[in-house]
Amino acid sequence: MRLFTGIQPSGDLHIGNYFGSIKPMIDSQGDNEIFAFIANYHAMTSVNDGEKLANLTMQSAMDFLALGLDPQKTTFWVQSDVKEVLELYWILSSFTSMGLLERGHSYKDKTSRGIGANHSLFSYPVLMAADILLFNSQIVPVGKDQIQHVEMARDIAIKFNNQYGNILTIPEYRVDEDVKTVPGIDGQKMSKSYGNTINIFGEEKKQTKTIKKIVTENVSMEEPKEWADCNVYNITKLFLDDSAQSELQKRYEKGGEGHGHFKLYTAEVIWDYYAPYREKRAYLEANQNEVREILTLGANKARASAQEVIEKVRSATGISY
Ligand code: ADP
Ligand code: TRP
């Protein structure tokens, strides 16, 4: 089965991203054929600083490689390295009604908040459809917020196929119901936009300071404590195996330790968990030529696959003459 995913190069990754999307993808490498790309054209809807976008693109590539994305198993590239996607984007535009795009959540969201939407935000779903359809993607694993975009890709592909025959593969989205929402330091969903994140590759001191801010109940040191609803526990358990989890539960139940103690333990557990990834990250940072080579090889593989679809599309539409 071919799984397909786009990654917005949006800066510091947090542990919600890690357990919610990165780790499940990385763990499924080998069982599935994965196509993953860094969506730098998409990022232009929010980043208009050239140096910043170039930098975010490289940072994202290094983050994913450091966290275990294996370029031998996964086809990994930067969106703009396979320019055929822009050609398909234009061709698909003729099969996308204004009404479909006007119903787009992110476009409606921005305009209802009075933010002037430009054409790239409006047509974002068409570019995303081109991403998906250019690679014969069957399954697109997404968070709930992206379901509508995959549905739009289906609608557009069906319209195209009705006109030209069965050329495009109709994709399906997959929402992983097993993936739990990771709480932030305030107990709400962890999200960049809420400023409640614990980052994966932060500095140690800053990391510990953030973890100390996790909101907890106010109980005295001596008293036994509830672990099931404790934000500190619920964050820490993500990094622990069953026996370490039950040990921590016992420490809560016993009393005699305050949340401050547990937080220091959390900081240590998280720091240790990411130690090997940090090491790999530092290596890549110092050897960016290797990263560029990996991305070039990835783009070559992706382009070879894209070629099959785009040739058929050009021929059916009469663009090849
Ligand atoms: P953010 O909310 O920080 O902007 P994104 O929307 O960029 O994060 O999310 C990128 C990916 O990480 C998505 O697949 C999303 O489902 C996943 N993700 C983000 N936050 C969490 C969370 N708190 N728990 C689980 N998964 C998350
Ligand atoms: N829109 C996705 C997001 O914001 C990123 C993305 C772009 C994507 N193209 C894609 C995801 C194709 C899956 C398939 O997270």
mmCIF file of C-alpha atoms and ligand atoms in Angstrom:
data_model
loop_
_atom_site.group_PDB
_atom_site.id
_atom_site.type_symbol
_atom_site.label_atom_id
_atom_site.label_comp_id
_atom_site.label_asym_id
_atom_site.label_seq_id
_atom_site.Cartn_x
_atom_site.Cartn_y
_atom_site.Cartn_z
ATOM 1 C CA MET A 1 0.000 0.000 0.000
ATOM 2 C CA ARG A 2 1.344 3.438 -0.876
ATOM 3 C CA LEU A 3 0.974 5.985 1.933
ATOM 4 C CA PHE A 4 1.406 9.602 1.089
ATOM 5 C CA THR A 5 2.114 12.508 3.374
ATOM 6 C CA GLY A 6 3.035 16.180 3.149
ATOM 7 C CA ILE A 7 4.923 17.959 5.901
ATOM 8 C CA GLN A 8 4.583 21.697 6.401
ATOM 9 C CA PRO A 9 8.037 23.109 7.191
ATOM 10 C CA SER A 10 6.659 25.158 10.022
ATOM 11 C CA GLY A 11 9.462 25.263 12.562
ATOM 12 C CA ASP A 12 10.006 23.708 15.949
ATOM 13 C CA LEU A 13 8.446 20.273 16.244
ATOM 14 C CA HIS A 14 6.787 19.361 19.520
ATOM 15 C CA ILE A 15 6.062 16.077 21.235
ATOM 16 C CA GLY A 16 2.406 16.277 20.068
ATOM 17 C CA ASN A 17 3.630 16.214 16.460
ATOM 18 C CA TYR A 18 5.980 13.383 17.377
ATOM 19 C CA PHE A 19 3.460 10.996 18.949
ATOM 20 C CA GLY A 20 0.545 12.169 16.792
ATOM 21 C CA SER A 21 2.128 11.888 13.380
ATOM 22 C CA ILE A 22 5.917 11.485 13.102
ATOM 23 C CA LYS A 23 6.411 8.340 15.184
ATOM 24 C CA PRO A 24 3.474 6.404 13.664
ATOM 25 C CA MET A 25 4.831 7.195 10.195
ATOM 26 C CA ILE A 26 8.381 6.248 11.062
ATOM 27 C CA ASP A 27 7.300 3.027 12.770
ATOM 28 C CA SER A 28 5.350 1.946 9.699
ATOM 29 C CA GLN A 29 8.314 2.271 7.320
ATOM 30 C CA GLY A 30 9.088 -1.073 5.747
ATOM 31 C CA ASP A 31 5.529 -2.391 6.166
ATOM 32 C CA ASN A 32 4.270 0.258 3.780
ATOM 33 C CA GLU A 33 5.626 2.142 0.825
ATOM 34 C CA ILE A 34 5.811 5.709 2.078
ATOM 35 C CA PHE A 35 6.053 8.885 0.032
ATOM 36 C CA ALA A 36 6.760 11.909 2.229
ATOM 37 C CA PHE A 37 7.620 15.390 1.074
ATOM 38 C CA ILE A 38 8.290 18.803 2.560
ATOM 39 C CA ALA A 39 5.513 21.097 1.389
ATOM 40 C CA ASN A 40 7.530 24.252 0.740
ATOM 41 C CA TYR A 41 5.222 25.667 -1.947
ATOM 42 C CA HIS A 42 2.338 25.278 0.503
ATOM 43 C CA ALA A 43 4.328 27.068 3.177
ATOM 44 C CA MET A 44 4.367 30.191 1.009
ATOM 45 C CA THR A 45 0.776 30.790 2.087
ATOM 46 C CA SER A 46 2.211 31.765 5.468
ATOM 47 C CA VAL A 47 5.967 32.383 5.071
ATOM 48 C CA ASN A 48 7.004 35.231 2.780
ATOM 49 C CA ASP A 49 10.605 35.614 3.887
ATOM 50 C CA GLY A 50 12.929 33.838 1.438
ATOM 51 C CA GLU A 51 15.772 33.149 3.798
ATOM 52 C CA LYS A 52 13.363 31.915 6.440
ATOM 53 C CA LEU A 53 11.584 29.504 4.089
ATOM 54 C CA ALA A 54 14.852 28.063 2.753
ATOM 55 C CA ASN A 55 16.061 27.621 6.291
ATOM 56 C CA LEU A 56 12.815 26.022 7.528
ATOM 57 C CA THR A 57 12.934 23.576 4.626
ATOM 58 C CA MET A 58 16.431 22.348 5.540
ATOM 59 C CA GLN A 59 15.581 22.300 9.259
ATOM 60 C CA SER A 60 12.514 20.147 8.598
ATOM 61 C CA ALA A 61 14.499 17.746 6.461
ATOM 62 C CA MET A 62 17.089 17.367 9.229
ATOM 63 C CA ASP A 63 14.407 16.937 11.890
ATOM 64 C CA PHE A 64 12.704 14.094 10.038
ATOM 65 C CA LEU A 65 15.944 12.347 9.113
ATOM 66 C CA ALA A 66 17.181 12.641 12.695
ATOM 67 C CA LEU A 67 13.920 11.226 14.053
ATOM 68 C CA GLY A 68 14.273 8.078 11.970
ATOM 69 C CA LEU A 69 12.919 8.768 8.521
ATOM 70 C CA ASP A 70 14.941 6.262 6.501
ATOM 71 C CA PRO A 71 15.571 7.448 2.933
ATOM 72 C CA GLN A 72 16.294 3.848 1.870
ATOM 73 C CA LYS A 73 12.762 2.839 2.786
ATOM 74 C CA THR A 74 10.843 6.073 2.292
ATOM 75 C CA THR A 75 10.812 8.335 -0.748
ATOM 76 C CA PHE A 76 11.581 11.709 0.811
ATOM 77 C CA TRP A 77 11.871 14.953 -1.148
ATOM 78 C CA VAL A 78 11.172 18.666 -1.205
ATOM 79 C CA GLN A 79 7.982 19.564 -3.089
ATOM 80 C CA SER A 80 9.635 22.213 -5.305
ATOM 81 C CA ASP A 81 12.215 19.689 -6.563
ATOM 82 C CA VAL A 82 9.489 17.922 -8.552
ATOM 83 C CA LYS A 83 8.023 20.801 -10.547
ATOM 84 C CA GLU A 84 5.571 18.585 -12.423
ATOM 85 C CA VAL A 85 3.303 19.195 -9.455
ATOM 86 C CA LEU A 86 2.748 22.777 -10.614
ATOM 87 C CA GLU A 87 1.800 21.597 -14.076
ATOM 88 C CA LEU A 88 -0.764 19.190 -12.673
ATOM 89 C CA TYR A 89 -2.000 21.918 -10.316
ATOM 90 C CA TRP A 90 -2.873 24.098 -13.308
ATOM 91 C CA ILE A 91 -4.469 21.286 -15.259
ATOM 92 C CA LEU A 92 -6.598 20.283 -12.261
ATOM 93 C CA SER A 93 -7.729 23.882 -11.814
ATOM 94 C CA SER A 94 -9.976 23.409 -14.814
ATOM 95 C CA PHE A 95 -11.741 20.609 -12.955
ATOM 96 C CA THR A 96 -12.197 22.503 -9.713
ATOM 97 C CA SER A 97 -15.343 24.545 -9.291
ATOM 98 C CA MET A 98 -15.247 27.855 -7.456
ATOM 99 C CA GLY A 99 -17.970 26.515 -5.166
ATOM 100 C CA LEU A 100 -15.767 23.636 -4.035
ATOM 101 C CA LEU A 101 -12.968 26.005 -3.032
ATOM 102 C CA GLU A 102 -15.367 28.498 -1.476
ATOM 103 C CA ARG A 103 -16.437 25.735 0.928
ATOM 104 C CA GLY A 104 -12.802 25.202 2.030
ATOM 105 C CA HIS A 105 -12.464 25.422 5.835
ATOM 106 C CA SER A 106 -9.128 27.177 6.045
ATOM 107 C CA TYR A 107 -10.123 29.751 3.438
ATOM 108 C CA LYS A 108 -13.506 30.363 5.105
ATOM 109 C CA ASP A 109 -11.810 30.536 8.483
ATOM 110 C CA LYS A 110 -9.361 33.228 7.444
ATOM 111 C CA THR A 111 -11.890 35.349 5.569
ATOM 112 C CA SER A 112 -14.419 35.159 8.416
ATOM 113 C CA ARG A 113 -11.732 36.485 10.746
ATOM 114 C CA GLY A 114 -11.261 39.425 8.419
ATOM 115 C CA ILE A 115 -7.868 38.245 7.124
ATOM 116 C CA GLY A 116 -7.483 39.077 3.441
ATOM 117 C CA ALA A 117 -7.154 35.736 1.695
ATOM 118 C CA ASN A 118 -5.007 35.632 -1.407
ATOM 119 C CA HIS A 119 -5.221 33.273 -4.340
ATOM 120 C CA SER A 120 -2.669 30.812 -2.948
ATOM 121 C CA LEU A 121 -4.731 30.266 0.179
ATOM 122 C CA PHE A 122 -7.884 29.933 -1.910
ATOM 123 C CA SER A 123 -6.351 27.431 -4.304
ATOM 124 C CA TYR A 124 -4.288 25.563 -1.690
ATOM 125 C CA PRO A 125 -6.591 22.501 -1.965
ATOM 126 C CA VAL A 126 -5.883 22.238 -5.711
ATOM 127 C CA LEU A 127 -2.134 22.140 -5.104
ATOM 128 C CA MET A 128 -2.695 19.546 -2.402
ATOM 129 C CA ALA A 129 -4.822 17.521 -4.846
ATOM 130 C CA ALA A 130 -1.969 17.733 -7.370
ATOM 131 C CA ASP A 131 0.490 16.501 -4.706
ATOM 132 C CA ILE A 132 -1.654 13.498 -3.982
ATOM 133 C CA LEU A 133 -2.758 12.628 -7.526
ATOM 134 C CA LEU A 134 0.674 13.026 -9.144
ATOM 135 C CA PHE A 135 1.919 9.968 -7.251
ATOM 136 C CA ASN A 136 -1.003 7.547 -7.610
ATOM 137 C CA SER A 137 -1.489 7.778 -3.866
ATOM 138 C CA GLN A 138 -3.972 5.326 -2.435
ATOM 139 C CA ILE A 139 -3.978 6.205 1.239
ATOM 140 C CA VAL A 140 -3.379 9.634 2.734
ATOM 141 C CA PRO A 141 -3.022 9.474 6.537
ATOM 142 C CA VAL A 142 -4.202 12.793 7.946
ATOM 143 C CA GLY A 143 -5.320 14.609 11.061
ATOM 144 C CA LYS A 144 -9.022 15.523 11.172
ATOM 145 C CA ASP A 145 -8.350 19.051 9.912
ATOM 146 C CA GLN A 146 -7.073 17.697 6.580
ATOM 147 C CA ILE A 147 -9.949 15.324 5.741
ATOM 148 C CA GLN A 148 -11.745 17.935 3.667
ATOM 149 C CA HIS A 149 -8.641 18.479 1.545
ATOM 150 C CA VAL A 150 -8.420 14.797 0.633
ATOM 151 C CA GLU A 151 -12.132 14.768 -0.157
ATOM 152 C CA MET A 152 -11.565 17.689 -2.510
ATOM 153 C CA ALA A 153 -8.728 15.779 -4.187
ATOM 154 C CA ARG A 154 -11.158 12.899 -4.735
ATOM 155 C CA ASP A 155 -13.809 15.196 -6.220
ATOM 156 C CA ILE A 156 -11.311 16.791 -8.563
ATOM 157 C CA ALA A 157 -9.875 13.420 -9.648
ATOM 158 C CA ILE A 158 -13.333 11.997 -10.333
ATOM 159 C CA LYS A 159 -14.233 15.006 -12.490
ATOM 160 C CA PHE A 160 -10.971 14.684 -14.397
ATOM 161 C CA ASN A 161 -11.459 10.950 -14.937
ATOM 162 C CA ASN A 162 -15.053 11.482 -16.107
ATOM 163 C CA GLN A 163 -13.678 13.641 -18.857
ATOM 164 C CA TYR A 164 -10.536 11.730 -19.866
ATOM 165 C CA GLY A 165 -10.907 8.146 -18.658
ATOM 166 C CA ASN A 166 -9.442 6.330 -15.696
ATOM 167 C CA ILE A 167 -6.116 8.100 -15.388
ATOM 168 C CA LEU A 168 -5.932 9.359 -11.823
ATOM 169 C CA THR A 169 -6.022 7.078 -8.786
ATOM 170 C CA ILE A 170 -8.837 8.066 -6.431
ATOM 171 C CA PRO A 171 -7.232 8.500 -2.996
ATOM 172 C CA GLU A 172 -8.693 7.751 0.412
ATOM 173 C CA TYR A 173 -7.921 9.463 3.673
ATOM 174 C CA ARG A 174 -7.110 7.551 6.806
ATOM 175 C CA VAL A 175 -7.521 9.012 10.267
ATOM 176 C CA ASP A 176 -5.730 6.972 12.866
ATOM 177 C CA GLU A 177 -8.229 6.654 15.708
ATOM 178 C CA ASP A 178 -5.617 5.010 17.960
ATOM 179 C CA VAL A 179 -3.529 8.138 18.026
ATOM 180 C CA LYS A 180 -4.339 10.001 21.200
ATOM 181 C CA THR A 181 -4.207 13.747 21.515
ATOM 182 C CA VAL A 182 -1.105 14.753 23.428
ATOM 183 C CA PRO A 183 -1.886 17.342 26.117
ATOM 184 C CA GLY A 184 0.094 20.547 26.347
ATOM 185 C CA ILE A 185 1.606 21.998 29.510
ATOM 186 C CA ASP A 186 -1.767 23.609 30.285
ATOM 187 C CA GLY A 187 -3.745 20.396 29.719
ATOM 188 C CA GLN A 188 -5.347 21.561 26.435
ATOM 189 C CA LYS A 189 -4.325 19.913 23.151
ATOM 190 C CA MET A 190 -0.641 20.611 22.591
ATOM 191 C CA SER A 191 -0.343 23.030 19.680
ATOM 192 C CA LYS A 192 2.030 25.703 18.437
ATOM 193 C CA SER A 193 -0.881 28.080 18.230
ATOM 194 C CA TYR A 194 -1.652 27.698 21.949
ATOM 195 C CA GLY A 195 1.946 28.279 23.068
ATOM 196 C CA ASN A 196 1.765 25.184 25.304
ATOM 197 C CA THR A 197 4.311 22.948 23.621
ATOM 198 C CA ILE A 198 7.301 20.917 24.727
ATOM 199 C CA ASN A 199 9.681 20.893 21.788
ATOM 200 C CA ILE A 200 11.626 17.861 20.635
ATOM 201 C CA PHE A 201 14.924 19.585 19.945
ATOM 202 C CA GLY A 202 14.918 22.364 22.544
ATOM 203 C CA GLU A 203 17.818 23.395 24.765
ATOM 204 C CA GLU A 204 18.005 21.510 28.035
ATOM 205 C CA LYS A 205 17.567 24.461 30.397
ATOM 206 C CA LYS A 206 14.692 25.916 28.434
ATOM 207 C CA GLN A 207 13.110 22.488 28.204
ATOM 208 C CA THR A 208 13.256 21.983 31.967
ATOM 209 C CA LYS A 209 11.830 25.458 32.524
ATOM 210 C CA THR A 210 8.894 24.635 30.236
ATOM 211 C CA ILE A 211 8.262 21.325 31.963
ATOM 212 C CA LYS A 212 8.245 23.060 35.354
ATOM 213 C CA LYS A 213 5.319 25.131 34.067
ATOM 214 C CA ILE A 214 3.071 22.096 33.514
ATOM 215 C CA VAL A 215 -0.186 22.855 35.301
ATOM 216 C CA THR A 216 -0.888 20.515 38.261
ATOM 217 C CA GLU A 217 -3.321 20.223 41.176
ATOM 218 C CA ASN A 218 -2.439 21.976 44.346
ATOM 219 C CA VAL A 219 -1.774 19.267 46.951
ATOM 220 C CA SER A 220 0.758 19.043 49.739
ATOM 221 C CA MET A 221 3.948 17.040 49.392
ATOM 222 C CA GLU A 222 2.896 14.331 51.864
ATOM 223 C CA GLU A 223 -0.482 13.529 50.341
ATOM 224 C CA PRO A 224 -0.971 10.693 47.852
ATOM 225 C CA LYS A 225 -1.631 12.047 44.379
ATOM 226 C CA GLU A 226 -3.918 11.265 41.462
ATOM 227 C CA TRP A 227 -1.971 10.190 38.412
ATOM 228 C CA ALA A 228 -4.746 9.392 35.930
ATOM 229 C CA ASP A 229 -5.714 13.020 35.307
ATOM 230 C CA CYS A 230 -2.334 14.567 36.030
ATOM 231 C CA ASN A 231 -0.825 16.440 33.068
ATOM 232 C CA VAL A 232 2.691 15.608 34.216
ATOM 233 C CA TYR A 233 1.881 11.906 34.342
ATOM 234 C CA ASN A 234 0.023 11.910 31.043
ATOM 235 C CA ILE A 235 2.918 13.545 29.247
ATOM 236 C CA THR A 236 5.575 11.402 30.910
ATOM 237 C CA LYS A 237 3.822 8.087 30.256
ATOM 238 C CA LEU A 238 4.234 8.573 26.501
ATOM 239 C CA PHE A 239 7.947 7.971 26.987
ATOM 240 C CA LEU A 240 7.703 5.040 29.434
ATOM 241 C CA ASP A 241 7.180 1.307 29.031
ATOM 242 C CA ASP A 242 4.524 -0.472 31.113
ATOM 243 C CA SER A 243 6.746 -1.254 34.072
ATOM 244 C CA ALA A 244 8.139 2.295 34.298
ATOM 245 C CA GLN A 245 4.565 3.594 34.092
ATOM 246 C CA SER A 246 3.416 1.478 37.017
ATOM 247 C CA GLU A 247 6.462 2.487 39.048
ATOM 248 C CA LEU A 248 5.591 6.111 38.502
ATOM 249 C CA GLN A 249 1.964 5.428 39.451
ATOM 250 C CA LYS A 250 3.180 3.936 42.733
ATOM 251 C CA ARG A 251 5.246 7.036 43.471
ATOM 252 C CA TYR A 252 2.107 9.153 43.004
ATOM 253 C CA GLU A 253 0.007 6.876 45.200
ATOM 254 C CA LYS A 254 2.562 6.694 47.974
ATOM 255 C CA GLY A 255 2.759 10.430 48.690
ATOM 256 C CA GLY A 256 5.864 12.142 50.044
ATOM 257 C CA GLU A 257 6.898 13.580 46.689
ATOM 258 C CA GLY A 258 5.606 16.820 45.193
ATOM 259 C CA HIS A 259 4.780 17.567 41.566
ATOM 260 C CA GLY A 260 8.116 19.390 41.408
ATOM 261 C CA HIS A 261 9.872 16.033 41.839
ATOM 262 C CA PHE A 262 7.795 14.410 39.163
ATOM 263 C CA LYS A 263 8.476 17.274 36.784
ATOM 264 C CA LEU A 264 12.213 16.907 37.196
ATOM 265 C CA TYR A 265 11.835 13.216 36.439
ATOM 266 C CA THR A 266 9.758 14.098 33.333
ATOM 267 C CA ALA A 267 12.441 16.506 32.131
ATOM 268 C CA GLU A 268 15.077 13.810 32.536
ATOM 269 C CA VAL A 269 12.995 11.130 30.810
ATOM 270 C CA ILE A 270 12.273 13.335 27.805
ATOM 271 C CA TRP A 271 15.857 14.538 27.550
ATOM 272 C CA ASP A 272 17.179 10.965 27.614
ATOM 273 C CA TYR A 273 14.565 9.698 25.173
ATOM 274 C CA TYR A 274 15.659 12.140 22.479
ATOM 275 C CA ALA A 275 19.414 11.871 23.159
ATOM 276 C CA PRO A 276 20.218 9.622 20.176
ATOM 277 C CA TYR A 277 18.024 11.732 17.896
ATOM 278 C CA ARG A 278 19.772 14.895 19.074
ATOM 279 C CA GLU A 279 23.101 13.337 18.243
ATOM 280 C CA LYS A 280 21.953 12.435 14.745
ATOM 281 C CA ARG A 281 20.458 15.923 14.351
ATOM 282 C CA ALA A 282 23.786 17.536 15.285
ATOM 283 C CA TYR A 283 25.604 15.294 12.790
ATOM 284 C CA LEU A 284 23.234 16.315 9.982
ATOM 285 C CA GLU A 285 23.484 19.986 10.930
ATOM 286 C CA ALA A 286 27.259 19.695 10.528
ATOM 287 C CA ASN A 287 26.974 17.715 7.279
ATOM 288 C CA GLN A 288 24.262 19.459 5.327
ATOM 289 C CA ASN A 289 25.715 18.296 2.019
ATOM 290 C CA GLU A 290 24.660 14.789 2.969
ATOM 291 C CA VAL A 291 21.160 16.056 3.627
ATOM 292 C CA ARG A 292 21.061 17.738 0.225
ATOM 293 C CA GLU A 293 22.257 14.532 -1.429
ATOM 294 C CA ILE A 294 19.508 12.547 0.263
ATOM 295 C CA LEU A 295 16.925 15.092 -0.907
ATOM 296 C CA THR A 296 18.253 15.004 -4.472
ATOM 297 C CA LEU A 297 18.077 11.224 -4.600
ATOM 298 C CA GLY A 298 14.578 11.384 -3.118
ATOM 299 C CA ALA A 299 13.474 13.937 -5.713
ATOM 300 C CA ASN A 300 14.828 11.705 -8.498
ATOM 301 C CA LYS A 301 12.812 8.767 -7.220
ATOM 302 C CA ALA A 302 9.700 10.889 -6.769
ATOM 303 C CA ARG A 303 10.096 12.412 -10.247
ATOM 304 C CA ALA A 304 10.358 8.992 -11.860
ATOM 305 C CA SER A 305 7.057 8.055 -10.287
ATOM 306 C CA ALA A 306 5.435 11.412 -11.153
ATOM 307 C CA GLN A 307 6.531 11.037 -14.764
ATOM 308 C CA GLU A 308 4.195 8.108 -15.365
ATOM 309 C CA VAL A 309 1.152 10.077 -14.287
ATOM 310 C CA ILE A 310 2.034 13.403 -15.866
ATOM 311 C CA GLU A 311 2.768 11.786 -19.258
ATOM 312 C CA LYS A 312 -0.677 10.195 -19.265
ATOM 313 C CA VAL A 313 -2.268 13.471 -18.220
ATOM 314 C CA ARG A 314 -0.427 15.460 -20.903
ATOM 315 C CA SER A 315 -1.386 13.001 -23.540
ATOM 316 C CA ALA A 316 -5.073 12.739 -22.526
ATOM 317 C CA THR A 317 -5.531 16.505 -22.238
ATOM 318 C CA GLY A 318 -3.797 17.267 -25.518
ATOM 319 C CA ILE A 319 -1.022 19.216 -23.831
ATOM 320 C CA SER A 320 1.407 16.867 -25.615
ATOM 321 C CA TYR A 321 0.832 17.388 -29.307
HETATM 322 P P1 ADP B 1 0.162 22.487 15.574
HETATM 323 O O1 ADP B 1 -1.210 22.278 16.168
HETATM 324 O O2 ADP B 1 1.212 22.587 16.615
HETATM 325 O O3 ADP B 1 0.189 23.637 14.583
HETATM 326 P P2 ADP B 1 0.158 20.874 13.236
HETATM 327 O O4 ADP B 1 -1.268 21.255 12.966
HETATM 328 O O5 ADP B 1 1.232 21.437 12.389
HETATM 329 O O6 ADP B 1 0.486 21.194 14.773
HETATM 330 O O7 ADP B 1 0.236 19.297 13.253
HETATM 331 C C1 ADP B 1 1.127 18.510 12.519
HETATM 332 C C2 ADP B 1 0.791 17.064 12.798
HETATM 333 O O8 ADP B 1 0.959 16.743 14.187
HETATM 334 C C3 ADP B 1 -0.656 16.697 12.466
HETATM 335 O O9 ADP B 1 -0.662 15.410 11.871
HETATM 336 C C4 ADP B 1 -1.359 16.663 13.794
HETATM 337 O O10 ADP B 1 -2.437 15.750 13.794
HETATM 338 C C5 ADP B 1 -0.244 16.211 14.742
HETATM 339 N N1 ADP B 1 -0.448 16.821 16.068
HETATM 340 C C6 ADP B 1 -0.286 18.128 16.383
HETATM 341 N N2 ADP B 1 -0.550 18.360 17.689
HETATM 342 C C7 ADP B 1 -0.902 17.162 18.225
HETATM 343 C C8 ADP B 1 -1.291 16.732 19.539
HETATM 344 N N3 ADP B 1 -1.365 17.569 20.559
HETATM 345 N N4 ADP B 1 -1.570 15.419 19.712
HETATM 346 C C9 ADP B 1 -1.492 14.543 18.691
HETATM 347 N N5 ADP B 1 -1.132 14.880 17.438
HETATM 348 C C10 ADP B 1 -0.839 16.173 17.185
HETATM 349 N N1 TRP B 2 -1.933 20.508 4.008
HETATM 350 C C1 TRP B 2 -1.112 19.637 4.820
HETATM 351 C C2 TRP B 2 -0.958 20.271 6.235
HETATM 352 O O1 TRP B 2 -1.215 21.443 6.402
HETATM 353 C C3 TRP B 2 0.246 19.412 4.205
HETATM 354 C C4 TRP B 2 0.127 18.790 2.863
HETATM 355 C C5 TRP B 2 0.353 19.385 1.655
HETATM 356 C C6 TRP B 2 -0.286 17.448 2.585
HETATM 357 N N2 TRP B 2 0.133 18.488 0.653
HETATM 358 C C7 TRP B 2 -0.248 17.312 1.166
HETATM 359 C C8 TRP B 2 -0.658 16.385 3.384
HETATM 360 C C9 TRP B 2 -0.614 16.099 0.563
HETATM 361 C C10 TRP B 2 -1.012 15.173 2.777
HETATM 362 C C11 TRP B 2 -0.996 15.044 1.383
HETATM 363 O O2 TRP B 2 -0.548 19.568 7.147
#
